[in-house]
Each structure stands twice: as C-alpha cells, then as structure tokens.
Amino acid sequence: SPVDIMDNHDKSTDASTNNKNNISTNYVDDFSLNIRANFWDMSGDLEFLHVRSEFYENCIPGGFVLVYDICDRKSFAEMQELYKEAEGYGVSAVLNRNCTVCLCANKMDKQKARLVSESEGRIFASAHGLLYYEVSALNGKNVDQMFQKLIKKVLTTMGIN
C-alpha cells in the first residue's frame, strides 16, 4: 500500500528519521497518527512501462503526483500522455474516486522562461478532477503544501478523518 498507518505508540517506527520515502507527521497533524508514504520517481520512458503498470495496479486507494516543467512545453504534453496511460489502468481521479492525483507545475522560480501558462495547467487539472499546485523544487516553494494536501486527501478518501 502506498500509505501505511502506524500506531503513535509503535516505538519501532521513528518519524523523526525520515528518508526520501517517508513523510513526517507534520503533514498529517489533523489526523493524530503517524504515516509512512511511499513515493516513486518514475520516468515516462517507454522502457519503464512495466514498472509504472505495477504502480498503477497497486496505488488504489492512494494517489500520485504528475509533474511537468513550466519552461518546457514538451513536458506538459508528456504529462498528459502519462495521465492517459494511468487512466487506461483505471487510475484516475474522475474514473475512480479512491485515487487522488495532483498536477504539479514545477520551476515556478523561472517565470521569465515560462512556456506553459498557469491557466493551461489549471484547466487541465480542473477538467480531470486533479489537485493543482505550482511549486519550485529549487527553493521548495509550495512543495510542503502540495504534499500535505495530497496526503490529507488520500487519508480522507481511505476513511481516516
């Protein structure tokens, strides 16, 4: 499961020693529990389709983040193709309400080089029932907020509220 719920009293899990695959409890304080969220960074290359298909089959209930570069129109088109691919596996915020998908527009720190407008991203997200965030991986702007919203929505969808 992409999200594992752990008892707050489970001393074998130390939320303070998070690695890149764990999310600290500050993301889910409203739920008064510790969680471990697994994130996989998967390439859109065709050679990784078998890895992505396994992810799609195991991500419900759960969610995922689709990322594109606002300075690269090709990455926006590729993101749309990856979303169509996910829909083919039944993983869609519209087709399956047990799946939370966040569209993440990266590199908001490079507005002068922007080629994909915010409205284009928001229109795609709205049309497909996705959360939408503009972030900067470089300076971390909105990254915490995006993950917090994603995880809270996944937990709510799982009936944990």
GROMACS .gro file of C-alpha atoms in nm:
model
  161
    1SER     CA    1   0.000   0.000   0.000
    2PRO     CA    2   0.134   0.347  -0.079
    3VAL     CA    3   0.031   0.472   0.266
    4ASP     CA    4   0.090   0.272   0.582
    5ILE     CA    5  -0.081   0.378   0.904
    6MET     CA    6   0.120   0.325   1.218
    7ASP     CA    7   0.015   0.342   1.580
    8ASN     CA    8   0.152   0.653   1.754
    9HIS     CA    9   0.289   0.427   2.026
   10ASP     CA   10   0.482   0.200   1.791
   11LYS     CA   11   0.842   0.262   1.901
   12SER     CA   12   0.984   0.062   1.610
   13THR     CA   13   0.899   0.348   1.376
   14ASP     CA   14   1.076   0.675   1.435
   15ALA     CA   15   0.909   0.951   1.233
   16SER     CA   16   1.196   1.186   1.313
   17THR     CA   17   1.436   0.983   1.097
   18ASN     CA   18   1.259   1.024   0.767
   19ASN     CA   19   1.425   0.940   0.440
   20LYS     CA   20   1.315   1.037   0.091
   21ASN     CA   21   1.034   0.779   0.101
   22ASN     CA   22   0.883   0.881   0.433
   23ILE     CA   23   0.673   1.180   0.522
   24SER     CA   24   0.690   1.322   0.871
   25THR     CA   25   0.382   1.355   1.087
   26ASN     CA   26   0.373   1.733   1.044
   27TYR     CA   27   0.189   1.668   0.718
   28VAL     CA   28  -0.097   1.494   0.893
   29ASP     CA   29  -0.127   1.655   1.238
   30ASP     CA   30  -0.502   1.685   1.193
   31PHE     CA   31  -0.528   1.305   1.198
   32SER     CA   32  -0.321   1.243   1.516
   33LEU     CA   33  -0.133   0.950   1.371
   34ASN     CA   34   0.195   0.863   1.208
   35ILE     CA   35   0.206   0.751   0.848
   36ARG     CA   36   0.465   0.635   0.604
   37ALA     CA   37   0.402   0.740   0.247
   38ASN     CA   38   0.596   0.575  -0.032
   39PHE     CA   39   0.690   0.783  -0.334
   40TRP     CA   40   0.842   0.652  -0.653
   41ASP     CA   41   1.006   0.875  -0.909
   42MET     CA   42   0.922   0.703  -1.235
   43SER     CA   43   1.042   0.800  -1.577
   44GLY     CA   44   0.790   0.846  -1.854
   45ASP     CA   45   1.017   0.650  -2.088
   46LEU     CA   46   0.852   0.352  -2.258
   47GLU     CA   47   1.116   0.116  -2.119
   48PHE     CA   48   0.972   0.181  -1.767
   49LEU     CA   49   0.611   0.099  -1.858
   50HIS     CA   50   0.626  -0.237  -1.675
   51VAL     CA   51   0.732  -0.058  -1.355
   52ARG     CA   52   0.459   0.205  -1.392
   53SER     CA   53   0.193  -0.058  -1.463
   54GLU     CA   54   0.274  -0.231  -1.132
   55PHE     CA   55   0.244   0.105  -0.958
   56TYR     CA   56  -0.092   0.176  -1.121
   57GLU     CA   57  -0.227  -0.163  -1.015
   58ASN     CA   58  -0.128  -0.104  -0.652
   59CYS     CA   59  -0.198   0.264  -0.599
   60ILE     CA   60  -0.571   0.246  -0.517
   61PRO     CA   61  -0.659   0.361  -0.264
   62GLY     CA   62  -0.387   0.618  -0.283
   63GLY     CA   63  -0.263   0.885  -0.509
   64PHE     CA   64   0.017   1.017  -0.719
   65VAL     CA   65   0.176   1.337  -0.841
   66LEU     CA   66   0.220   1.423  -1.207
   67VAL     CA   67   0.495   1.681  -1.260
   68TYR     CA   68   0.573   1.897  -1.559
   69ASP     CA   69   0.823   2.174  -1.620
   70ILE     CA   70   0.655   2.513  -1.684
   71CYS     CA   71   0.955   2.607  -1.904
   72ASP     CA   72   0.916   2.303  -2.130
   73ARG     CA   73   0.603   2.262  -2.342
   74LYS     CA   74   0.708   1.906  -2.433
   75SER     CA   75   0.700   1.804  -2.066
   76PHE     CA   76   0.341   1.934  -2.041
   77ALA     CA   77   0.241   1.718  -2.340
   78GLU     CA   78   0.426   1.417  -2.195
   79MET     CA   79   0.247   1.465  -1.862
   80GLN     CA   80  -0.086   1.449  -2.044
   81GLU     CA   81   0.019   1.123  -2.211
   82LEU     CA   82   0.119   0.976  -1.873
   83TYR     CA   83  -0.221   1.073  -1.734
   84LYS     CA   84  -0.392   0.897  -2.029
   85GLU     CA   85  -0.175   0.593  -1.959
   86ALA     CA   86  -0.284   0.593  -1.593
   87GLU     CA   87  -0.649   0.624  -1.696
   88GLY     CA   88  -0.601   0.312  -1.908
   89TYR     CA   89  -0.524   0.126  -1.586
   90GLY     CA   90  -0.832   0.271  -1.412
   91VAL     CA   91  -0.619   0.513  -1.211
   92SER     CA   92  -0.799   0.841  -1.248
   93ALA     CA   93  -0.943   1.098  -1.012
   94VAL     CA   94  -1.253   1.109  -1.234
   95LEU     CA   95  -1.293   0.737  -1.303
   96ASN     CA   96  -1.200   0.623  -0.952
   97ARG     CA   97  -1.275   0.845  -0.654
   98ASN     CA   98  -1.033   0.633  -0.445
   99CYS     CA   99  -0.742   0.785  -0.633
  100THR     CA  100  -0.608   1.132  -0.561
  101VAL     CA  101  -0.398   1.289  -0.833
  102CYS     CA  102  -0.205   1.613  -0.800
  103LEU     CA  103  -0.082   1.803  -1.103
  104CYS     CA  104   0.240   1.976  -1.008
  105ALA     CA  105   0.377   2.261  -1.222
  106ASN     CA  106   0.747   2.278  -1.139
  107LYS     CA  107   1.001   2.561  -1.174
  108MET     CA  108   0.775   2.846  -1.066
  109ASP     CA  109   1.103   3.019  -0.976
  110LYS     CA  110   1.170   3.064  -1.352
  111GLN     CA  111   0.873   3.279  -1.456
  112LYS     CA  112   1.070   3.462  -1.728
  113ALA     CA  113   1.137   3.133  -1.907
  114ARG     CA  114   0.779   3.009  -1.866
  115LEU     CA  115   0.623   2.845  -2.174
  116VAL     CA  116   0.318   2.676  -2.015
  117SER     CA  117   0.077   2.923  -1.854
  118GLU     CA  118  -0.073   2.872  -1.511
  119SER     CA  119  -0.419   2.877  -1.668
  120GLU     CA  120  -0.327   2.587  -1.902
  121GLY     CA  121  -0.224   2.378  -1.605
  122ARG     CA  122  -0.531   2.473  -1.403
  123ILE     CA  123  -0.764   2.399  -1.696
  124PHE     CA  124  -0.614   2.050  -1.740
  125ALA     CA  125  -0.634   1.985  -1.366
  126SER     CA  126  -0.993   2.105  -1.342
  127ALA     CA  127  -1.104   1.902  -1.645
  128HIS     CA  128  -0.965   1.585  -1.487
  129GLY     CA  129  -1.052   1.643  -1.121
  130LEU     CA  130  -0.691   1.689  -1.012
  131LEU     CA  131  -0.540   1.895  -0.735
  132TYR     CA  132  -0.315   2.166  -0.878
  133TYR     CA  133  -0.002   2.324  -0.735
  134GLU     CA  134   0.274   2.540  -0.874
  135VAL     CA  135   0.600   2.458  -0.699
  136SER     CA  136   0.971   2.518  -0.709
  137ALA     CA  137   1.186   2.215  -0.641
  138LEU     CA  138   1.482   2.453  -0.638
  139ASN     CA  139   1.369   2.663  -0.341
  140GLY     CA  140   1.094   2.438  -0.201
  141LYS     CA  141   0.811   2.685  -0.251
  142ASN     CA  142   0.470   2.515  -0.214
  143VAL     CA  143   0.622   2.165  -0.200
  144ASP     CA  144   0.520   2.105   0.163
  145GLN     CA  145   0.171   2.240   0.099
  146MET     CA  146   0.128   2.016  -0.204
  147PHE     CA  147   0.230   1.700  -0.018
  148GLN     CA  148   0.022   1.797   0.286
  149LYS     CA  149  -0.291   1.839   0.073
  150LEU     CA  150  -0.225   1.519  -0.122
  151ILE     CA  151  -0.173   1.307   0.187
  152LYS     CA  152  -0.470   1.454   0.373
  153LYS     CA  153  -0.695   1.388   0.074
  154VAL     CA  154  -0.567   1.029   0.039
  155LEU     CA  155  -0.631   0.966   0.408
  156THR     CA  156  -0.979   1.115   0.388
  157THR     CA  157  -1.054   0.900   0.084
  158MET     CA  158  -0.942   0.597   0.286
  159GLY     CA  159  -1.196   0.693   0.553
  160ILE     CA  160  -0.938   0.820   0.800
  161ASN     CA  161  -1.056   1.158   0.921
   0.00000   0.00000   0.00000
